[in-house]
Structures are given as C-alpha cells and as structure tokens.
Short mmCIF file of C-alpha atoms in Angstrom, two decimals:
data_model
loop_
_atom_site.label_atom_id
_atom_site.label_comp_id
_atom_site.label_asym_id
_atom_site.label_seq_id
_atom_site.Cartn_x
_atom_site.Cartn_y
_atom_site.Cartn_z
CA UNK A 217 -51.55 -21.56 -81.98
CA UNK A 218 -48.51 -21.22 -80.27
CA UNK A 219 -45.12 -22.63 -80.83
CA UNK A 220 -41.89 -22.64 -78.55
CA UNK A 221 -38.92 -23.57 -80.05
CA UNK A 222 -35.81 -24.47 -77.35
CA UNK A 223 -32.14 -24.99 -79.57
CA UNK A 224 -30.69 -27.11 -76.93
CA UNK A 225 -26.84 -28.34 -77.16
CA UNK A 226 -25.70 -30.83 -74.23
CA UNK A 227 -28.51 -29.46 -71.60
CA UNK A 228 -28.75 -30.02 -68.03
CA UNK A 229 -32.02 -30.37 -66.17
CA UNK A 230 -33.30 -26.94 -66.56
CA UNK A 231 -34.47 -28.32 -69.86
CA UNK A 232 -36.47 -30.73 -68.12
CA UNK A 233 -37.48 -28.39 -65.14
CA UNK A 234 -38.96 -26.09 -68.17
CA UNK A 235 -40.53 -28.45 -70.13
CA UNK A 236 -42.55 -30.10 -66.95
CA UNK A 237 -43.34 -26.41 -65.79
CA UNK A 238 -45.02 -25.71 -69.65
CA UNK A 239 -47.52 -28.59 -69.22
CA UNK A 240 -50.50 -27.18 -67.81
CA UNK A 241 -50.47 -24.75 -71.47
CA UNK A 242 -51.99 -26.51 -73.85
CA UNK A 243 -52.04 -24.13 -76.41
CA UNK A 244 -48.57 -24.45 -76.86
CA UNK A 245 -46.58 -27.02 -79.50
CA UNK A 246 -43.07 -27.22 -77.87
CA UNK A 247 -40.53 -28.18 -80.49
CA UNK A 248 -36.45 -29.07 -79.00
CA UNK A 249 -33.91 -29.25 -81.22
CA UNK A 250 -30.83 -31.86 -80.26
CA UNK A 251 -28.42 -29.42 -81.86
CA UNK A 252 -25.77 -33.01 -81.95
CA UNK A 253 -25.62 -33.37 -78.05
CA UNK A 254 -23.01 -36.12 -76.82
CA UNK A 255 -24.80 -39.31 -76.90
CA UNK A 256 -24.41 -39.18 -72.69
CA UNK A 257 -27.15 -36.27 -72.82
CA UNK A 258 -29.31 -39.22 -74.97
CA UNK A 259 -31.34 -39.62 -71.41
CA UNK A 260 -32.05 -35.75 -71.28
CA UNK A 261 -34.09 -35.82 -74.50
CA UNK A 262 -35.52 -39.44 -73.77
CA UNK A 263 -37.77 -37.41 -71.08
CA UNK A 264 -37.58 -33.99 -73.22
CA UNK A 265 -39.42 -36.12 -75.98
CA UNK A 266 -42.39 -37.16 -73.34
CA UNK A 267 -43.31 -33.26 -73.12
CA UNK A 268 -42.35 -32.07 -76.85
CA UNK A 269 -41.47 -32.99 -80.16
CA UNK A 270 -37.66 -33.41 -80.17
CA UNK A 271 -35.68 -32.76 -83.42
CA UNK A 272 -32.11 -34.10 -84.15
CA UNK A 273 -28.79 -32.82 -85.78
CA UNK A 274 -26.37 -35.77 -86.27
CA UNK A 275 -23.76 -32.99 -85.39
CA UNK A 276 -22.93 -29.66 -83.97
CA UNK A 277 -24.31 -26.91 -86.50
CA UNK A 278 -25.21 -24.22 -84.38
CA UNK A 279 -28.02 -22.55 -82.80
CA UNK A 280 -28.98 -20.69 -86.70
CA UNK A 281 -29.65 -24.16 -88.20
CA UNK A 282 -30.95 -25.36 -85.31
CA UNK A 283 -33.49 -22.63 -85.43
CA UNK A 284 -34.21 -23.11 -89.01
CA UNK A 285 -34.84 -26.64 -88.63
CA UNK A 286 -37.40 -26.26 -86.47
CA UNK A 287 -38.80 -22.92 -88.35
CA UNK A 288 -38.71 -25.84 -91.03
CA UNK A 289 -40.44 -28.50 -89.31
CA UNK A 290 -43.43 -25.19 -88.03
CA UNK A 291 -44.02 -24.44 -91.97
CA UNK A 292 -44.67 -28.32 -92.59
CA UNK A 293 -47.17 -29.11 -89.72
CA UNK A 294 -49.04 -25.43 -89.43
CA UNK A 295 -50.83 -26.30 -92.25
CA UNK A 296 -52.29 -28.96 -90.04
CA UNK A 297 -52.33 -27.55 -86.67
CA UNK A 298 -52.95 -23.19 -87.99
CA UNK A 299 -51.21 -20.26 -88.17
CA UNK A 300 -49.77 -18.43 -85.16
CA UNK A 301 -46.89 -17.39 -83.48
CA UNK A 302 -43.09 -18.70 -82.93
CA UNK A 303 -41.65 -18.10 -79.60
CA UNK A 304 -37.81 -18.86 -79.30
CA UNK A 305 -36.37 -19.52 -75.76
CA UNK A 306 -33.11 -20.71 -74.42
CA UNK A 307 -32.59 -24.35 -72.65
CA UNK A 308 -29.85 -22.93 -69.82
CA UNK A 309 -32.78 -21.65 -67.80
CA UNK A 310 -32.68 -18.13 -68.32
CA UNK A 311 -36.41 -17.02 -69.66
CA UNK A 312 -38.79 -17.75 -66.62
CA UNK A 313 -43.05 -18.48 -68.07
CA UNK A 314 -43.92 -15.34 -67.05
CA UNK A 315 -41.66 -13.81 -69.91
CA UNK A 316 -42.55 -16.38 -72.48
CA UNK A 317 -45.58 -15.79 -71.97
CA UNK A 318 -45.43 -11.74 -71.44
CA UNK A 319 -43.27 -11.91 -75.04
CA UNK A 320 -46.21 -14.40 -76.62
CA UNK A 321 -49.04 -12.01 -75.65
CA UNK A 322 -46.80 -8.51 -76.86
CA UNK A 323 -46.47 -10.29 -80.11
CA UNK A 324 -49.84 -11.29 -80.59
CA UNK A 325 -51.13 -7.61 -79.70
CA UNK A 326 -48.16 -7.17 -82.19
CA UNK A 327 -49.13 -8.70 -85.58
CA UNK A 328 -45.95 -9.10 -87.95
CA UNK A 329 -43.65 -7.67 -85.69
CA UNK A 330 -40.33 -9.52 -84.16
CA UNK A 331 -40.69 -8.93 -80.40
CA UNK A 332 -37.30 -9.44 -78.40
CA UNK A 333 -36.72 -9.51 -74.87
CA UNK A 334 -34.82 -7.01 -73.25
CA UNK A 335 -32.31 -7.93 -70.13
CA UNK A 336 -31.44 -4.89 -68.08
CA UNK A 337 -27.51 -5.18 -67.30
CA UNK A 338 -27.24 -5.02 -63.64
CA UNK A 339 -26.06 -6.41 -60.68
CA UNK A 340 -24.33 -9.78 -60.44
CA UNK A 341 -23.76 -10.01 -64.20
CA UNK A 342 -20.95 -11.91 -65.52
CA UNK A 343 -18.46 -9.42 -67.16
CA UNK A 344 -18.43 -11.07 -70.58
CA UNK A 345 -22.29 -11.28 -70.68
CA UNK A 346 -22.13 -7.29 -69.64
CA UNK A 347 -18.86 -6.29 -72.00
CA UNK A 348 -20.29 -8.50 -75.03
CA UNK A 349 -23.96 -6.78 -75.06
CA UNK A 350 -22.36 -3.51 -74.18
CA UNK A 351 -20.14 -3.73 -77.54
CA UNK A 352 -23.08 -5.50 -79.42
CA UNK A 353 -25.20 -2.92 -78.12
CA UNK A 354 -23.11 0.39 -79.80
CA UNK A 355 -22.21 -1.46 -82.99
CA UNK A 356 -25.73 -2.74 -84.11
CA UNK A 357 -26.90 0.99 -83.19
CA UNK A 358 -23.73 2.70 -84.85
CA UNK A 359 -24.46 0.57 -87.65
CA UNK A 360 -28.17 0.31 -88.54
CA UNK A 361 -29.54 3.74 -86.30
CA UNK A 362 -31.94 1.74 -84.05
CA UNK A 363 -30.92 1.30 -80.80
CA UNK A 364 -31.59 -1.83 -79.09
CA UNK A 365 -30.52 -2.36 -75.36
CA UNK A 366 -30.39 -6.12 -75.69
CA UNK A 367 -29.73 -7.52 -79.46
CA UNK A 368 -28.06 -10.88 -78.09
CA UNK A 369 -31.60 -12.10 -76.36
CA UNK A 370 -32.61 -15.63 -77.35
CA UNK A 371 -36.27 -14.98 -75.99
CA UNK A 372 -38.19 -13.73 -79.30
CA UNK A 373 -41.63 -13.94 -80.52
CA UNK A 374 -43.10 -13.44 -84.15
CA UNK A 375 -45.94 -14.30 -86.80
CA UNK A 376 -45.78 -17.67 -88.30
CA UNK A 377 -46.25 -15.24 -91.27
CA UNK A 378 -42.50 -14.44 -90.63
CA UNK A 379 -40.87 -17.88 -91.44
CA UNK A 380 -40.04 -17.87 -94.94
CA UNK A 381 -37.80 -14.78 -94.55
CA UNK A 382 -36.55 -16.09 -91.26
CA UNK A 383 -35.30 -18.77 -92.63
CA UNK A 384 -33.84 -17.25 -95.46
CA UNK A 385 -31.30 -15.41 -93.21
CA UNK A 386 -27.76 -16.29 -93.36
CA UNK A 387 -25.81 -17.37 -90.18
CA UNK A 388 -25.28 -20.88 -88.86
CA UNK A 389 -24.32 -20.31 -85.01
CA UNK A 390 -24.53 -17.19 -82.54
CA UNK A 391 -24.36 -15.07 -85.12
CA UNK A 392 -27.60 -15.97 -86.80
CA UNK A 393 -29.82 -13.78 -84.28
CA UNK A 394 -27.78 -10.64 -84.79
CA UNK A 395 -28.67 -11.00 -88.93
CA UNK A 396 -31.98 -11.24 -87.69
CA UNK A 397 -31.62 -8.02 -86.12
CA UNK A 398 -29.90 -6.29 -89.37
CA UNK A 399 -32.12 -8.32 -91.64
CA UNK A 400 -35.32 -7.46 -90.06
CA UNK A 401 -35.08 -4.02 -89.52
CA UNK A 402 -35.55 -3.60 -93.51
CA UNK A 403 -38.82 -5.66 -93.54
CA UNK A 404 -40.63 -5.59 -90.20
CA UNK A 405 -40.88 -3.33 -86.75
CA UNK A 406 -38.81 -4.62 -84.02
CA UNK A 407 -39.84 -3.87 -80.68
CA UNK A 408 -37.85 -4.73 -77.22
CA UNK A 409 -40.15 -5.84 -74.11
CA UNK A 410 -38.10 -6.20 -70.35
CA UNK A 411 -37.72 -9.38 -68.91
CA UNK A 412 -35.58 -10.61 -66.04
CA UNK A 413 -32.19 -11.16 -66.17
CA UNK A 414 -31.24 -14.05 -65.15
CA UNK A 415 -27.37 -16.29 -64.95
CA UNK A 416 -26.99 -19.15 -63.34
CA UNK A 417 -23.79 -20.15 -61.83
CA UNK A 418 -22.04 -17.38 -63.87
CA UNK A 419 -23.60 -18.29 -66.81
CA UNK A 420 -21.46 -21.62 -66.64
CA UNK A 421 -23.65 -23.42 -68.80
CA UNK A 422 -23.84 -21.01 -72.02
CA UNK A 423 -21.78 -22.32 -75.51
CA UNK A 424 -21.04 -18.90 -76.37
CA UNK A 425 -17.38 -18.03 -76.77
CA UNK A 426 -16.66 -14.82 -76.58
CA UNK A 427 -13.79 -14.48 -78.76
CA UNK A 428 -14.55 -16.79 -81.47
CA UNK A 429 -18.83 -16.49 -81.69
CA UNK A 430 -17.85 -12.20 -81.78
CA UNK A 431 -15.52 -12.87 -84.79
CA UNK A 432 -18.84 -14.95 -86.59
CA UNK A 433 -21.28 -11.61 -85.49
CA UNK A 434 -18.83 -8.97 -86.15
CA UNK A 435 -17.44 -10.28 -89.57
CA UNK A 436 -18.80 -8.72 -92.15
CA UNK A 437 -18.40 -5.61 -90.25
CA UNK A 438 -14.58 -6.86 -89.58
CA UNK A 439 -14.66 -7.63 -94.00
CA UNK A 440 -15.81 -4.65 -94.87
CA UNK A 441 -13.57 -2.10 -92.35
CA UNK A 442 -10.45 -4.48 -93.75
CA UNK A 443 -11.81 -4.12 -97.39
CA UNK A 444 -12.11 -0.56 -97.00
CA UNK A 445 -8.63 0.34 -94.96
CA UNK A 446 -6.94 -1.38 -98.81
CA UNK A 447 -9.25 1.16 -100.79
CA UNK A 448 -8.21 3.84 -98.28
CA UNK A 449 -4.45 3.08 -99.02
CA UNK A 450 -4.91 2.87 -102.42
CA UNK A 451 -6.92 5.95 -102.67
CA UNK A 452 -4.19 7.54 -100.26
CA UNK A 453 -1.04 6.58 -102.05
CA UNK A 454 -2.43 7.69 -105.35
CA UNK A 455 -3.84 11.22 -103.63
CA UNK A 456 -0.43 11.91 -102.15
CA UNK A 457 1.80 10.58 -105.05
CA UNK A 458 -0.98 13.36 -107.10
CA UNK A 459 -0.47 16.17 -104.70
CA UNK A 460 3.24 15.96 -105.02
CA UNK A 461 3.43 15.69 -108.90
CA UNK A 462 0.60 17.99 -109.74
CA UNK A 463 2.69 21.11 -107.61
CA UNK A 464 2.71 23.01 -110.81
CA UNK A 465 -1.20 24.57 -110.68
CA UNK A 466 -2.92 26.09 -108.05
CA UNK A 467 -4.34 24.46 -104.73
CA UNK A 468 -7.82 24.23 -105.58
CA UNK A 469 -7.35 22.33 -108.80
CA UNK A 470 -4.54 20.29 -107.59
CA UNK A 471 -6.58 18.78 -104.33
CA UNK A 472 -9.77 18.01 -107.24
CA UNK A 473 -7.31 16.38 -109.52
CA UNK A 474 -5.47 14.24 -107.23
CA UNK A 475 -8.81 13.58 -105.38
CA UNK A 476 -10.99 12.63 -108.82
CA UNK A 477 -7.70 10.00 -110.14
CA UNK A 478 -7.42 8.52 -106.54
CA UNK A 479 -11.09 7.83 -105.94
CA UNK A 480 -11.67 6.48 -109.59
CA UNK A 481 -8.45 3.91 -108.66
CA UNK A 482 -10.03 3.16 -105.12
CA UNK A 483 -13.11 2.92 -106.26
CA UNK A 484 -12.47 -0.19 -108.73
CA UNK A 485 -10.26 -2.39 -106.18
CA UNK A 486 -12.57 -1.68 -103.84
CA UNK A 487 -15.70 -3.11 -105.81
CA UNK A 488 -14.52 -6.09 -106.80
CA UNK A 489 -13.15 -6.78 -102.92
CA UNK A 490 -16.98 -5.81 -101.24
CA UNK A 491 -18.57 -7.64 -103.76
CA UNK A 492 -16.60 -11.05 -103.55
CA UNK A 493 -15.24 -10.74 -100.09
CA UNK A 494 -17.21 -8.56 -97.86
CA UNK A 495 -21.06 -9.70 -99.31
CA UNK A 496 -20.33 -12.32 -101.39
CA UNK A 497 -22.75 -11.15 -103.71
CA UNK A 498 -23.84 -13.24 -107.07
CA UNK A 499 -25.76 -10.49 -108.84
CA UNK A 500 -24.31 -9.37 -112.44
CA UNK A 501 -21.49 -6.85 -112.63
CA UNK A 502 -23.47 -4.68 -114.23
CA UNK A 503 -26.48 -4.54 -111.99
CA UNK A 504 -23.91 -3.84 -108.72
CA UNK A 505 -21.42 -2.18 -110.55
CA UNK A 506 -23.66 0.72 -112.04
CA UNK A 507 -25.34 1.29 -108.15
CA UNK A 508 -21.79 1.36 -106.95
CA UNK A 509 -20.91 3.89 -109.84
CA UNK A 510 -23.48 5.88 -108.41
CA UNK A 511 -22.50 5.65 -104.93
CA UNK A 512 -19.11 6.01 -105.73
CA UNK A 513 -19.78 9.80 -107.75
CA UNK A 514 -21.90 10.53 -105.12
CA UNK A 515 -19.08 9.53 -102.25
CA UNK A 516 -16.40 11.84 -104.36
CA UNK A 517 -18.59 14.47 -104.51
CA UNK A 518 -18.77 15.11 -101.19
CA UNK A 519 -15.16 13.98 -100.53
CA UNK A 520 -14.34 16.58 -102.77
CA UNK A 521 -17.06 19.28 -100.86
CA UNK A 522 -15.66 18.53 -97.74
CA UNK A 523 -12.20 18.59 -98.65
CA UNK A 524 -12.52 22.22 -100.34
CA UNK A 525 -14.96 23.51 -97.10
CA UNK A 526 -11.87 22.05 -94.66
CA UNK A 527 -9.20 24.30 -96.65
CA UNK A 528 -11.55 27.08 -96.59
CA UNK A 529 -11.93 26.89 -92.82
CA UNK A 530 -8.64 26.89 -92.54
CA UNK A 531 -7.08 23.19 -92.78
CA UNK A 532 -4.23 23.86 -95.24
CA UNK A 533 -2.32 20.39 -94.68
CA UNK A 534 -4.64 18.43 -97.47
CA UNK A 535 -3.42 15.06 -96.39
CA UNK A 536 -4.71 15.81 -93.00
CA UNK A 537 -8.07 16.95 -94.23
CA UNK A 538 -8.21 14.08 -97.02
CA UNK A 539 -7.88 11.36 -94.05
CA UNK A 540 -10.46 13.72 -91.84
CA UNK A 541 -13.14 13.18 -94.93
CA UNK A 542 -12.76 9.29 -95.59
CA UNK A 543 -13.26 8.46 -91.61
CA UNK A 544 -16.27 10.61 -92.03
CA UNK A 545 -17.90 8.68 -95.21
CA UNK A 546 -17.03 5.47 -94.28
CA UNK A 547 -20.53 4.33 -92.54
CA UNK A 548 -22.41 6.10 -94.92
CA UNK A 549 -20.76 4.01 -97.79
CA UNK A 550 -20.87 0.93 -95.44
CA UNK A 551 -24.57 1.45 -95.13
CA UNK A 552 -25.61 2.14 -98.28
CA UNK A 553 -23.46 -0.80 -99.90
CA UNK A 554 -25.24 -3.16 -97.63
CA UNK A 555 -28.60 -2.07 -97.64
CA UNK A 556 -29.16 -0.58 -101.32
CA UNK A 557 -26.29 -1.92 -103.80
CA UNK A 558 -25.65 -5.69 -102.47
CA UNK A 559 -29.01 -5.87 -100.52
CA UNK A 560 -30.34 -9.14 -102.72
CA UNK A 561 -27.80 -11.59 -101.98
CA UNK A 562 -28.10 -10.98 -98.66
CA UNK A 563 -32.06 -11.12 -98.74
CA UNK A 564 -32.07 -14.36 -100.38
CA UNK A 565 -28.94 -16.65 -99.10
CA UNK A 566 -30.20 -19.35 -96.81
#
C-alpha cells in the first residue's frame, strides 16, 4: 500500500489539479492535512475531501505537526488497510507524478531507507530558494559529513516501518524535515533521487520565510556556537589571566598549567549551558556529566597536543595558537555532544 501525505496551508488549485491527476492510482491512500487554512480556503478542501481523506488543525502549527498528524492517522488505519510506504509531497505544485511515483518505486526497491528528492539548482531559480539550499546544503554536510545536494525537499518516501521514530522527531514547522535529515542519518540510509525543479510564479505561493523558518533550522546550531563562544571566553580569560601570573616557570609548563585550570573552568559553565540550553536534555547529571567528563579530558588533551606541536613549529605567541586550537575542536566537540553524550533526549522528544 501506498500513502501520500500533502501538508497543505491556504492552497490554491494546484491542490486540486494534483489530487484529480492521482485518480486513475488506486493503490494510493491520499491523506491532506488543513494545516488551519483561513476559513475562505473551506471550498478548496470541500473538493480536496472528494479525492482524499482530509485532516484538520484548528490552527496554524506547522508543516512538522502537520506531518505527524497524518504519520498519526497512517499508524491507526494500516493495521486495516497493510503495511507500506509514506510518500510526502508538497500542495504548491512543485513534485510532478512522474517523481512521486519515481521516489515511491526507489523506496520500495529501497526497504527501510528515507528516499529524498533531489532538485538540481539551475536556471530560473528564485535567489532565496538557490541561497537558502546553498547554505543548508554546506551546513548539514559541515555538520553531519554526508553531503546532500537538496536537504530542504518536501518530496520523500519511506517504510511504514519508519513512523514511530518519525514521529518522535522534534520540530513543529520548516524545520522539522532538516531533524529528519540529522535524526535519520543515525538510524537509517538516506539516499537522494533527481527530480525536476520546478517554481511557479517565483515560488509566490511557498510559506517559507527565509529569515525567520532559517532561525527555527539553524538553532541549535545558532545555541550551541553562542553556548560555546561563553566557554571560549571563559576558558580564554582564565588562560590569559594564567599565562600572565604563572611567568615565573618555564614555557612548556606554564602553557599546560594555564591550559589544564582554564579548560576545567570552561568545561563546567559550559555543561550546564549545552545541557539546559543548547539540547535541553532531561537525562541525570551524572549519566551526561561523566560522558562530558570524558569528552572534556579527551578535548584538553589534544588542546594541550596541539598547543605544544604549534610552539614547536614555531608559533611562540600562545594566545594566538590557544585561539588557533579551540576553532579547530569546536565541530568535533559539537558532534560528539550531539550524537554520543545528549543523543537520548533528542531520540525520544516528540
């Protein structure tokens, strides 16, 4: 069995053009979601409802919990109807049959794999369309090492298999399908398939804003560089106050002493800020706090290493190597506090 799922939010008649052009499939359940459309767009979903099951959100909640109600509504009535796979399309008009089909057939050659399309950037694209997947693009591969030409396509297939954990993922609006993204690459493959690219009138029609929507995809990664440029100033401060009052032994044990202090200080503030305000995690102190203990020896370590190999090469000014060495670890401590220490909360939030 086959299900398409369409978030729509005050459509036009492309809904309607899609939903007629889908009726000669039978082997297709077509659930919409009203994501809380004006009640002038009521007309739009009277017909949407004589081709497909349409769901309804009292208000605006975004195109996440518009997706997870109808992942919702799939886990209740696939017991009834079978197993199979979800397809996820837009309602602007955008993802012609060909590629919902061509994404339904890749995923079912595909078993318990998340198959997203891939738009190819060129031509008459709109520049925020073409800047905002060009950013997306470098961040999400900067980030997580898999590089992904397209991570901001709504046209996705996967197993019904797939749903629990789907809709476990945190994110209410835009920023829902880039968690899916970061989320999924720890428990399934993820493979891209081309489709056409396609804007109509400029892309006129699309609720994404570009400023505000970023902020929601981008903010944990926005939390976490604030979080850490306060443990960097701590850790700073307290290295440089340390070089200057430790000028009384040599270089070598000077830099390690200052370094150790400062890190231990850094280290503390910046726990407590990742886990409240970066990952919100719930987990106990001690289970965190002894993985971050690890981390954190691990990080000084090779702060320290890297430090001691820059003066040997050379760098003498040890401020100027010590802020060479923390823009160096940062990702790897961003990665591994997201993935390894903090990883349940984020499995398991809904």
């Amino acid at each position: 069995m086959r299900y398409l799922v369409i978030p729509a939010y005050e459509p036009d008649e492309k809904l309607l053009t899609l939903l007629k052009n889908l009726q000669p499939y039978h082997n297709l359940t077509i659930i919409v979601v009203n994501d809380g459309s004006n009640s002038s767009y009521d007309p739009i979903f009277k017909v949407a409802n004589q081709f497909s099951t349409v769901l309804y959100h009292e208000k605006n909640l975004g195109k996440g919990c518009a997706l997870k109600t109808a992942f919702s509504y799939i886990t209740n009535i696939k017991y009834k109807i079978g197993d199979g796979i979800v397809i996820t399309a837009d309602a602007d008009g955008q993802h012609t049959l060909h590629d919902i089909f061509k994404i339904a057939k890749v995923c079912e050659e595909n078993p318990n794999t998340l198959i997203s399309g891939e738009r190819h950037f060129t031509g008459n694209i709109p520049f925020r369309s073409r800047f905002g997947n060009k950013v997306t693009k470098y961040v999400f591969s900067l980030f997580t090492g898999l590089s992904l030409n397209d991570t901001q396509c709504g046209l996705r297939a996967f197993s019904t298999e797939l749903l629990p954990f789907l809709s476990s993922i945190h994110g209410e609006r835009y920023e829902y399908e880039i968690n899916v993204l970061l989320e999924g690459i720890k428990k399934f493959p993820i493979k891209s398939v081309p489709i056409e690219t396609i804007y109509i009138d400029g892309n006129r029609s699309s609720h994404f804003h570009p400023l505000k929507d970023a902020i929601k995809i981008y903010k944990e990664i926005f939390k976490f560089t604030m979080s850490s440029m306060f443990g960097f100033c701590v850790d700073y401060i307290a290295y440089a106050f340390l070089i200057s009052l430790f000028i009384f032994v040599t270089t070598e044990v000077r830099l390690i002493l200052s370094n150790i202090i400062a890190r231990l200080c850094s280290a503390i503030v910046n726990y407590f800020l990742n886990k409240k305000f970066v990952f919100n995690d719930n987990q106990c102190v001690f289970s965190t706090a002894s993985k971050y203990a690890l981390l954190s020896c691990g990080i000084l370590v090779l702060n320290t290493f890297i430090i001691l190999l820059l003066t040997q090469l050379g760098f003498r000014n040890l401020y100027f190597t010590k802020l060479v060495t923390e823009l160096l670890l940062f990702f790897i401590s961003w990665s591994i506090q997201k993935h390894f220490i903090f990883l349940k909360h984020q499995a398991n939030k809904s």
